[in-house]
Tab-separated table of C-alpha atoms in Angstrom:
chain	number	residue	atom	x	y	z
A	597	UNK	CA	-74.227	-38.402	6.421
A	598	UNK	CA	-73.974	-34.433	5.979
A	599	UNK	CA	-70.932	-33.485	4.694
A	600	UNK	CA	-70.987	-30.208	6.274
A	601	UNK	CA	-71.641	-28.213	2.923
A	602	UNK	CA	-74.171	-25.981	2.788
A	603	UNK	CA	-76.931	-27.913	2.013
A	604	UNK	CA	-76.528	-29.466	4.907
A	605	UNK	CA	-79.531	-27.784	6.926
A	606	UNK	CA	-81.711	-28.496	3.976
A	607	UNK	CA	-81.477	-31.693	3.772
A	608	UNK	CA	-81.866	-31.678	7.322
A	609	UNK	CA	-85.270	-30.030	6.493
A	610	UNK	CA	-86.537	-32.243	3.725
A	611	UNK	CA	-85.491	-35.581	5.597
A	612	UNK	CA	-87.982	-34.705	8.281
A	613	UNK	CA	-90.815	-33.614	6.260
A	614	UNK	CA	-90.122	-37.131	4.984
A	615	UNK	CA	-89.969	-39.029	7.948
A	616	UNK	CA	-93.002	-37.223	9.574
A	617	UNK	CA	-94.842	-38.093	6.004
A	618	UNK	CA	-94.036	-41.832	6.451
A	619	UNK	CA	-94.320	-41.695	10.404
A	620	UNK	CA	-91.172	-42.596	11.113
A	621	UNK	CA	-87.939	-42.348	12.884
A	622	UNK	CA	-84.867	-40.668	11.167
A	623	UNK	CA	-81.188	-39.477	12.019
A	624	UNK	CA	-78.891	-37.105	10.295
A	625	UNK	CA	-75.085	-38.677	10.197
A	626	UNK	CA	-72.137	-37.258	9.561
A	627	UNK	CA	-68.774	-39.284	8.926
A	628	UNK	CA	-65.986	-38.039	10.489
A	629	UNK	CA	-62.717	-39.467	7.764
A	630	UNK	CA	-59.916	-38.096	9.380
A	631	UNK	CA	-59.266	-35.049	7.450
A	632	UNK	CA	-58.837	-32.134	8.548
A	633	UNK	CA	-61.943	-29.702	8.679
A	634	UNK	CA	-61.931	-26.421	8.303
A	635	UNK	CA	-63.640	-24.219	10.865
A	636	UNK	CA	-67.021	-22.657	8.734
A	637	UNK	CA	-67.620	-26.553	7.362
A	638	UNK	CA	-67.372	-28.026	11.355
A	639	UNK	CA	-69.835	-24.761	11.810
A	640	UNK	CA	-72.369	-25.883	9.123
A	641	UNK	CA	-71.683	-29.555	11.019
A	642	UNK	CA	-72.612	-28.437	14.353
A	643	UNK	CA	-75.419	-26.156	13.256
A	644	UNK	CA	-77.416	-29.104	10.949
A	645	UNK	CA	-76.955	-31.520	13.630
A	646	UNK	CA	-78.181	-28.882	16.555
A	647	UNK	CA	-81.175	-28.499	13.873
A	648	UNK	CA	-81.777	-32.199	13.726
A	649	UNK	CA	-81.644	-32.700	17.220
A	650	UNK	CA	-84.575	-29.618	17.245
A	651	UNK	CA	-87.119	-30.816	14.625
A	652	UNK	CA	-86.809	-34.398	16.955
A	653	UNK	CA	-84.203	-36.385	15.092
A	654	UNK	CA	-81.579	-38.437	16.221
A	655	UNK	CA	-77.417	-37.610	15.533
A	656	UNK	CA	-75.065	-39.910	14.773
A	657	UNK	CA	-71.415	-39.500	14.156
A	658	UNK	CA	-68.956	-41.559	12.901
A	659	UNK	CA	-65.602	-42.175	11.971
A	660	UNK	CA	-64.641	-44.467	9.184
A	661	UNK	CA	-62.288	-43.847	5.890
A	662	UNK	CA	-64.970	-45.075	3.711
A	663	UNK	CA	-68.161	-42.950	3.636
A	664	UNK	CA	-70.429	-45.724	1.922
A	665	UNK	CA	-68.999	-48.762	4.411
A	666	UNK	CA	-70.021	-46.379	7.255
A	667	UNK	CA	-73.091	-45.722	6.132
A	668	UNK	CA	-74.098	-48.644	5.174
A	669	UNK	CA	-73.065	-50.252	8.338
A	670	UNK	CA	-74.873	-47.575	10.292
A	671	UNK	CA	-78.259	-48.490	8.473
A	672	UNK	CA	-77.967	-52.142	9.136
A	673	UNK	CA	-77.276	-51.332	13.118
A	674	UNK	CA	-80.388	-48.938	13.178
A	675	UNK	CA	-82.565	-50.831	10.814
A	676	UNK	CA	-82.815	-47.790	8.212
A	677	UNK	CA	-85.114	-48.809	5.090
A	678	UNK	CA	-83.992	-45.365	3.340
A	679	UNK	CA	-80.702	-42.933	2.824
A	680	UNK	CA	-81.140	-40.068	1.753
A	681	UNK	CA	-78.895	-38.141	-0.529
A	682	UNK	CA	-78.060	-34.508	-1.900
A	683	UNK	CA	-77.188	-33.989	-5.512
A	684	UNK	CA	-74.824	-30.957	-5.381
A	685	UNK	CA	-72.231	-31.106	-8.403
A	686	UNK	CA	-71.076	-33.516	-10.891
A	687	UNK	CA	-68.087	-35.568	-10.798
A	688	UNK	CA	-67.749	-36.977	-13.824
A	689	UNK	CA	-64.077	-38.769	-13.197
A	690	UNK	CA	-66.035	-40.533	-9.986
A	691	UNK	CA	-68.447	-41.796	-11.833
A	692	UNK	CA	-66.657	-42.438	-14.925
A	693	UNK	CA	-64.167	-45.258	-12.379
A	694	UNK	CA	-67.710	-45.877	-10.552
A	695	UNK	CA	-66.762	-44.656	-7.586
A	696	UNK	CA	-69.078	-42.277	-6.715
A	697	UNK	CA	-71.231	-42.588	-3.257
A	698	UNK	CA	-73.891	-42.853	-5.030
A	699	UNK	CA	-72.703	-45.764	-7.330
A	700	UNK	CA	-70.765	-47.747	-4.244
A	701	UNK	CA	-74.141	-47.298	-2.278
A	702	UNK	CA	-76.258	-48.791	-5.144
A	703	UNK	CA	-73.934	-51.463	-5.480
A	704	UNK	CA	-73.777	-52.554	-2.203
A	705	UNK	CA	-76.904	-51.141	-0.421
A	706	UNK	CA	-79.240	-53.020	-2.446
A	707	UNK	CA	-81.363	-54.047	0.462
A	708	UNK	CA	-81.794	-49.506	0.967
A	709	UNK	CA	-83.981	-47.015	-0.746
A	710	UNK	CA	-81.572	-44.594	-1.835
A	711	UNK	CA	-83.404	-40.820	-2.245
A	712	UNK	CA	-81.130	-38.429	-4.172
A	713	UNK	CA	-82.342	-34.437	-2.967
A	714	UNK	CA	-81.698	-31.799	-5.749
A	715	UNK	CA	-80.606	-29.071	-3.683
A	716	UNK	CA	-81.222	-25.278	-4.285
A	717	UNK	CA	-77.435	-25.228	-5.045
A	718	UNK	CA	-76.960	-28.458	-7.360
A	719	UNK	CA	-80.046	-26.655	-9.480
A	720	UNK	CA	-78.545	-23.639	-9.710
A	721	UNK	CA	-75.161	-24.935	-11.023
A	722	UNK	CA	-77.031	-27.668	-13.449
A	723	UNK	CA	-78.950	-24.678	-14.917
A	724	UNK	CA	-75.752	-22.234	-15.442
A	725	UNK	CA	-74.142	-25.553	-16.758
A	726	UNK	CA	-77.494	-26.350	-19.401
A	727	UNK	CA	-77.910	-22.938	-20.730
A	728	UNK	CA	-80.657	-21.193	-17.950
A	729	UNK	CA	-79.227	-18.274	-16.781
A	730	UNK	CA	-79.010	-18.152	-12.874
A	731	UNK	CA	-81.142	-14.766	-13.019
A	732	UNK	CA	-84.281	-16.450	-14.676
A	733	UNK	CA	-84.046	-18.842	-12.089
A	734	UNK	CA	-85.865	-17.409	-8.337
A	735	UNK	CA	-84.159	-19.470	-5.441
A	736	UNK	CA	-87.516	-19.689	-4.287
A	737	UNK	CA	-88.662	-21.438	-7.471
A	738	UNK	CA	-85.687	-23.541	-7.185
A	739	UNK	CA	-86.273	-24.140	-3.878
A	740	UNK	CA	-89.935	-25.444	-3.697
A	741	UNK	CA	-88.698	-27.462	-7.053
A	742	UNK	CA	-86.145	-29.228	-4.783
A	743	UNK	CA	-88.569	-29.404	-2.109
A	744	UNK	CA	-91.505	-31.206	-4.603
A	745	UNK	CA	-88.863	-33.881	-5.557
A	746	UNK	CA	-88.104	-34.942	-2.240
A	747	UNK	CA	-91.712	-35.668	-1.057
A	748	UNK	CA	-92.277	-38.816	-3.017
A	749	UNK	CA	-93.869	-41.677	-1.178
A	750	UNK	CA	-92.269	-45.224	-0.399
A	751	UNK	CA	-93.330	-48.034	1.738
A	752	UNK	CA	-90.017	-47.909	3.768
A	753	UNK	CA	-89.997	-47.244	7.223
A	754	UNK	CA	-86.934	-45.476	8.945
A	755	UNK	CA	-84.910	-43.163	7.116
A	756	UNK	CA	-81.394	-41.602	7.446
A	757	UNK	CA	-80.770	-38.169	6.125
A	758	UNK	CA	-77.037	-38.137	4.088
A	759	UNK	CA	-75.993	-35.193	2.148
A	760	UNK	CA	-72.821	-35.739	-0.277
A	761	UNK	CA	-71.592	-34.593	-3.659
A	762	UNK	CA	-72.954	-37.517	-5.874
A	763	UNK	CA	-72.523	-37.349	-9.233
C-alpha cells in the first residue's frame, strides 16, 4: 500500500520492473485509515496510482484501521505471493513494542515474500545518520543502489507494490 510519501512513484517504478522480471501481475494499494490527508500527500496518492495504472498495473484502495490486516487480507483475495515494501526512516519505539508493519507483516504474513525497497530518501537519511555526508552521496548513485537491491529474483508469482515507513 503507498502511503502517499514521496517514494511513492518509485516504488511504483521498481514493483514493475519486478513484476515484468518475474512475468507477472502486480497492483499498487493504498489504505485509506480514516485520517485526515492533507492535500500534496492525496496528490502524491493520485499521481502513483495514475502511474500504476500507466506502466499496466492494477489499483486497489482500501479502507481499514489496520494497515497490515488490510494488506494482508488484500493478498489472500488476489492471490499475491509477494509485498513489497519501502524502507524510509527508522522507528525505533515501533519496533522496540514490535509493532512495526514490517514486524506485524512477518508475523502474520508468513505464507508472503515480503521485499523491503531502500528508497533514494531512506539512503540518504541512513547515510547523514552513519557518518556519510549527504554531498558525497550523488542521488543518482543512490538511486541505481536502491534500484540494484530491488531486482533480486524469487520464485513467487504475483506481487503487490506497498510503500510504508518500516523500521
Amino acid at each position: 500500500a503507498i502511503d502517499g510519501h514521496q517514494q511513492s512513484e518509485y516504488l511504483v517504478r521498481v514493483a514493475r520492473r519486478i513484476a515484468d522480471r518475474r512475468g507477472a501481475p502486480w497492483s499498487v494499494v493504498y489504505v485509506a485509515t480514516g485520517g485526515v490527508v492533507d492535500p500534496a500527500r492525496r496528490e502524491r496518492i493520485e499521481a502513483a496510482t495514475r502511474l500504476a495504472r500507466r506502466l499496466g498495473g492494477d489499483t486497489v484502495i482500501l479502507r481499514g484501521h489496520d494497515i497490515a490486516d488490510e494488506l494482508l487480507a488484500c493478498a489472500v483475495r488476489e492471490g499475491a505471493g509477494q509485498l513489497i515494501l519501502g524502507r524510509t526512516r527508522e522507528r525505533p519505539i515501533a519496533r522496540m513494542l514490535g509493532r512495526s508493519l514490517t514486524q506485524r507483516l512477518l508475523r502474520r504474513g508468513m505464507h508472503l515474500e515480503l521485499t523491503i525497497i531502500a528508497t533514494p530518501a531512506g539512503i540518504l537519511a541512513s547515510r547523514s545518520t552513519s557518518g556519510c555526508g549527504i554531498e558525497a552521496c550523488s542521488m543518482s548513485r543512490l538511486r541505481n543502489a536502491a534500484r540494484a537491491s530491488a531486482l533480486g529474483n524469487s520464485p513467487c508469482n504475483n506481487s503487490m507494490a506497498t510503500s510504508s515507513n518500516v523500521a
